Tab-separated table of C-alpha atoms in Angstrom:
chain	number	residue	atom	x	y	z
A	1	MET	CA	82.207	80.331	129.551
A	2	VAL	CA	83.806	81.232	132.899
A	3	ASP	CA	82.432	84.070	135.016
A	4	LEU	CA	85.165	85.927	136.928
A	5	GLY	CA	83.050	88.255	138.993
A	6	ARG	CA	82.468	91.340	136.900
A	7	ILE	CA	84.050	90.036	133.679
A	8	THR	CA	83.410	86.981	131.538
A	9	LEU	CA	85.889	85.040	129.430
A	10	VAL	CA	84.767	83.501	126.146
A	11	SER	CA	86.978	81.158	124.132
A	12	LEU	CA	87.565	82.391	120.573
A	13	SER	CA	89.616	79.305	119.673
A	14	HIS	CA	88.826	76.097	117.845
A	15	VAL	CA	89.834	72.828	119.502
A	16	ASN	CA	93.038	71.529	117.918
A	17	ASP	CA	92.069	68.156	116.452
A	18	PRO	CA	93.790	66.599	113.414
A	19	ALA	CA	90.448	65.135	112.353
A	20	THR	CA	88.851	68.567	111.925
A	21	THR	CA	91.687	71.117	111.648
A	22	CYS	CA	92.024	72.724	108.228
A	23	VAL	CA	95.733	73.219	107.499
A	24	PHE	CA	96.871	76.123	105.339
A	25	PRO	CA	98.304	74.869	102.014
A	26	GLY	CA	102.029	74.245	102.381
A	27	ASP	CA	102.079	74.276	106.187
A	28	PRO	CA	103.456	71.251	108.063
A	29	PRO	CA	101.040	68.358	108.633
A	30	PHE	CA	99.267	68.307	112.003
A	31	THR	CA	99.414	65.040	113.924
A	32	VAL	CA	98.761	63.981	117.513
A	33	GLU	CA	100.086	60.650	118.783
A	34	THR	CA	99.397	59.104	122.193
A	35	VAL	CA	102.814	58.150	123.596
A	36	ALA	CA	101.852	57.251	127.164
A	37	THR	CA	98.677	55.924	128.760
A	38	ILE	CA	97.533	55.683	132.352
A	39	ALA	CA	97.054	51.915	131.947
A	40	ASP	CA	100.611	51.294	130.725
A	41	ASP	CA	102.640	54.207	132.104
A	42	GLY	CA	100.643	55.716	134.941
A	43	TYR	CA	100.014	58.956	133.066
A	44	HIS	CA	98.530	60.212	129.790
A	45	LEU	CA	100.724	62.101	127.273
A	46	GLN	CA	100.437	63.057	123.611
A	47	TYR	CA	103.125	64.013	121.095
A	48	VAL	CA	101.920	66.989	119.052
A	49	ARG	CA	103.468	67.971	115.703
A	50	GLU	CA	102.238	71.167	114.078
A	51	GLY	CA	103.302	74.480	112.626
A	52	GLU	CA	103.145	77.651	114.692
A	53	HIS	CA	100.153	78.785	112.624
A	54	THR	CA	98.026	75.640	112.859
A	55	GLY	CA	94.427	76.181	113.959
A	56	THR	CA	93.502	79.293	115.920
A	57	HIS	CA	96.669	81.362	116.283
A	58	TRP	CA	98.261	84.775	116.332
A	59	GLY	CA	101.037	86.030	114.077
A	60	ALA	CA	103.940	88.163	115.252
A	61	PRO	CA	105.260	91.145	113.241
A	62	GLY	CA	108.360	89.152	112.285
A	63	HIS	CA	106.158	86.591	110.550
A	64	PHE	CA	106.185	88.828	107.464
A	65	THR	CA	108.663	91.621	108.185
A	66	ALA	CA	112.383	90.980	108.655
A	67	GLY	CA	113.765	92.748	111.704
A	68	GLU	CA	110.399	93.227	113.408
A	69	ALA	CA	109.484	91.612	116.729
A	70	LEU	CA	109.117	87.860	116.939
A	71	ALA	CA	106.964	86.046	119.493
A	72	ASP	CA	109.547	86.139	122.289
A	73	GLU	CA	110.180	89.860	121.731
A	74	LEU	CA	106.588	91.007	122.264
A	75	ASP	CA	105.293	92.279	125.599
A	76	PRO	CA	102.199	90.810	127.300
A	77	ASN	CA	100.374	94.070	126.634
A	78	ASP	CA	100.884	93.559	122.889
A	79	LEU	CA	98.625	90.504	123.297
A	80	LEU	CA	95.820	92.203	125.270
A	81	LEU	CA	93.870	94.570	123.030
A	82	PRO	CA	90.495	96.320	122.940
A	83	ALA	CA	88.334	94.543	120.395
A	84	VAL	CA	85.753	95.549	117.823
A	85	ARG	CA	83.859	92.927	115.848
A	86	ILE	CA	82.518	93.936	112.455
A	87	ASP	CA	79.744	91.643	111.210
A	88	MET	CA	80.266	91.145	107.474
A	89	ARG	CA	78.629	87.717	107.215
A	90	GLN	CA	75.985	88.678	104.672
A	91	ARG	CA	78.449	90.408	102.339
A	92	CYS	CA	80.814	87.436	102.570
A	93	ALA	CA	78.021	84.922	101.952
A	94	ASP	CA	77.213	86.808	98.756
A	95	ASP	CA	80.861	87.208	97.725
A	96	PRO	CA	83.523	84.787	99.023
A	97	ASP	CA	86.223	87.188	97.785
A	98	TYR	CA	84.777	90.168	99.661
A	99	ALA	CA	87.419	92.571	100.979
A	100	LEU	CA	86.347	94.865	103.798
A	101	THR	CA	86.461	98.523	102.713
A	102	VAL	CA	87.055	101.934	104.238
A	103	ALA	CA	83.328	102.557	103.782
A	104	ASP	CA	82.591	99.481	105.887
A	105	LEU	CA	84.815	100.860	108.654
A	106	ARG	CA	83.138	104.262	108.487
A	107	ASP	CA	79.706	102.627	108.602
A	108	PHE	CA	80.760	100.657	111.663
A	109	GLU	CA	81.973	103.780	113.426
A	110	HIS	CA	78.772	105.636	112.531
A	111	ALA	CA	76.813	102.892	114.296
A	112	HIS	CA	79.152	102.076	117.186
A	113	GLY	CA	81.580	104.960	117.702
A	114	ARG	CA	85.261	105.370	116.960
A	115	ILE	CA	87.447	102.287	116.819
A	116	PRO	CA	89.878	102.574	119.757
A	117	ASP	CA	93.527	103.179	119.020
A	118	GLY	CA	95.516	99.956	119.247
A	119	ALA	CA	92.431	97.810	118.806
A	120	ALA	CA	91.983	94.330	117.428
A	121	VAL	CA	89.700	94.941	114.451
A	122	ILE	CA	87.935	91.622	113.898
A	123	MET	CA	86.068	90.808	110.703
A	124	TRP	CA	83.311	88.246	111.301
A	125	THR	CA	82.935	86.571	107.920
A	126	GLY	CA	80.925	83.515	108.963
A	127	TRP	CA	83.709	81.220	107.736
A	128	GLU	CA	83.999	79.657	111.187
A	129	SER	CA	80.857	77.624	110.405
A	130	ARG	CA	82.812	75.894	107.600
A	131	TRP	CA	85.634	74.780	109.917
A	132	GLY	CA	86.529	71.132	109.568
A	133	THR	CA	85.156	70.841	106.036
A	134	ASP	CA	86.565	71.259	102.531
A	135	ASP	CA	84.264	74.262	102.123
A	136	PHE	CA	86.514	76.223	104.491
A	137	TYR	CA	89.030	76.446	101.625
A	138	ARG	CA	86.393	77.252	98.987
A	139	TYR	CA	88.665	76.092	96.145
A	140	ASP	CA	87.501	76.748	92.600
A	141	ALA	CA	88.041	74.494	89.580
A	142	ASP	CA	91.523	75.972	89.087
A	143	GLY	CA	92.565	75.267	92.667
A	144	VAL	CA	92.360	78.929	93.746
A	145	MET	CA	91.232	79.441	97.334
A	146	HIS	CA	88.419	81.896	98.009
A	147	GLN	CA	88.015	83.465	101.455
A	148	PRO	CA	87.037	87.001	102.456
A	149	GLY	CA	89.530	89.398	103.999
A	150	PHE	CA	90.501	93.026	104.473
A	151	SER	CA	91.351	95.388	101.642
A	152	VAL	CA	94.749	97.077	101.635
A	153	ALA	CA	92.956	100.440	101.524
A	154	ALA	CA	91.004	99.639	104.709
A	155	LEU	CA	94.137	98.629	106.587
A	156	GLN	CA	96.021	101.673	105.299
A	157	TRP	CA	93.202	103.884	106.621
A	158	LEU	CA	93.397	102.201	110.034
A	159	VAL	CA	97.172	102.749	110.090
A	160	ASP	CA	97.086	106.336	108.807
A	161	THR	CA	94.437	107.391	111.321
A	162	GLY	CA	96.246	105.806	114.264
A	163	ARG	CA	93.630	103.190	114.974
A	164	LEU	CA	96.303	100.621	114.207
A	165	GLY	CA	99.448	102.459	115.181
A	166	ARG	CA	102.374	101.031	117.141
A	167	ASN	CA	100.283	98.033	118.133
A	168	GLY	CA	96.894	96.534	117.385
A	169	ALA	CA	95.639	93.651	115.282
A	170	LEU	CA	93.461	92.459	112.457
A	171	GLY	CA	91.387	89.404	113.322
A	172	THR	CA	89.254	87.007	111.306
A	173	ASP	CA	87.638	83.571	111.316
A	174	THR	CA	89.394	82.681	108.025
A	175	PHE	CA	93.012	81.631	107.450
A	176	GLY	CA	94.175	85.236	107.730
A	177	PRO	CA	93.509	88.909	107.003
A	178	ASP	CA	94.320	88.616	103.287
A	179	PRO	CA	91.580	87.558	100.869
A	180	GLY	CA	92.162	83.901	100.041
A	181	ASN	CA	92.915	84.576	96.377
A	182	ASP	CA	95.718	87.073	97.164
A	183	THR	CA	98.926	85.060	97.100
A	184	THR	CA	101.034	88.211	97.592
A	185	TYR	CA	99.838	88.629	101.213
A	186	ALA	CA	99.654	92.377	100.688
A	187	VAL	CA	97.529	93.007	103.791
A	188	SER	CA	99.724	90.863	106.029
A	189	LYS	CA	102.888	92.604	104.802
A	190	LEU	CA	101.440	95.989	105.734
A	191	LEU	CA	99.951	94.809	109.017
A	192	HIS	CA	102.996	93.036	110.414
A	193	ARG	CA	105.111	96.066	111.164
A	194	ARG	CA	106.007	97.758	114.431
A	195	ARG	CA	104.188	95.641	117.077
A	196	ARG	CA	100.994	94.831	115.187
A	197	ILE	CA	99.750	91.237	115.115
A	198	SER	CA	97.142	89.084	113.388
A	199	LEU	CA	94.469	86.904	115.032
A	200	GLU	CA	93.513	84.095	112.700
A	201	ILE	CA	90.960	81.276	112.486
A	202	LEU	CA	88.887	82.675	115.346
A	203	ALA	CA	85.795	80.876	116.625
A	204	ASN	CA	82.635	81.726	118.591
A	205	LEU	CA	82.523	85.285	117.301
A	206	ALA	CA	78.797	85.419	118.009
A	207	CYS	CA	79.814	85.650	121.688
A	208	LEU	CA	81.932	88.767	121.112
A	209	PRO	CA	80.071	92.107	121.191
A	210	ALA	CA	80.612	94.714	118.503
A	211	THR	CA	82.419	96.949	120.999
A	212	GLY	CA	83.453	97.039	124.623
A	213	ALA	CA	85.362	93.748	124.875
A	214	TYR	CA	89.058	92.902	124.857
A	215	VAL	CA	90.954	90.000	123.344
A	216	LEU	CA	93.672	88.174	125.263
A	217	CYS	CA	96.096	85.970	123.310
A	218	GLY	CA	97.878	83.024	124.913
A	219	GLY	CA	99.948	80.237	123.434
A	220	GLN	CA	103.540	79.079	123.517
A	221	ILE	CA	106.224	81.756	123.302
A	222	ASN	CA	108.755	79.996	121.094
A	223	ARG	CA	112.222	81.481	120.705
A	224	ASN	CA	112.234	83.347	117.374
A	225	GLY	CA	108.586	82.330	116.939
A	226	SER	CA	106.547	83.661	114.028
A	227	GLY	CA	103.502	83.527	116.287
A	228	SER	CA	101.750	80.770	118.155
A	229	THR	CA	98.911	78.328	118.075
A	230	ALA	CA	96.820	79.936	120.752
A	231	LEU	CA	94.077	80.126	123.243
A	232	ILE	CA	92.521	83.472	122.336
A	233	TYR	CA	89.922	84.747	124.761
A	234	GLY	CA	87.286	87.413	124.507
A	235	VAL	CA	87.221	89.393	127.756
A	236	LEU	CA	83.646	90.653	128.001
A	237	PRO	CA	82.591	93.710	129.985
A	238	PRO	CA	80.107	93.512	132.874
A	239	GLY	CA	76.481	93.093	131.902
């Protein structure tokens, strides 16, 4: 945690480590190879091979929607968003397929006030505690993955009411905003339009307040990138 005067930065990213990184089924393998050492070469260097969505990352609109902005077509302000964190850990512990509802969003606003327009709406499922283990996938006997996510109805409500309008994001500590057993990616297909993004496999969400913070997304800006493995920071308000 780094204190910058009146604001504090908190890392919301997992460390990228092939020994602990859970890779989404079908994504490229993640490897890190030491190719130079101080003893032999005078400097230390690693060769990293990974997909753009390995570990903590953000997804660009063009990840799911042809013709929408890719990573190099977004503006910096598309990657700095007011954040709300909705604590759904108990519901998700009881139901690994839980999909956040419109009622959950209304309950949050009743307790914390209106979700800002263009916000990153982050669902804290508790899945981050499973990172680096097979339980992160929560496969059943038929090989179906079970992770919580957002319902299409909840996202549609956020879009229709302007809370997620031209820009904004859905965030989560799971593989993505879709429930793990939805292989159609219905939520992602609705989200990734205009200049809306996803924030995926977040960490340290206990450090992010329910309201009042921002999220800042870094990472490589690859030409025609679908997103980027990222350093995602929580920018906390004073106090």
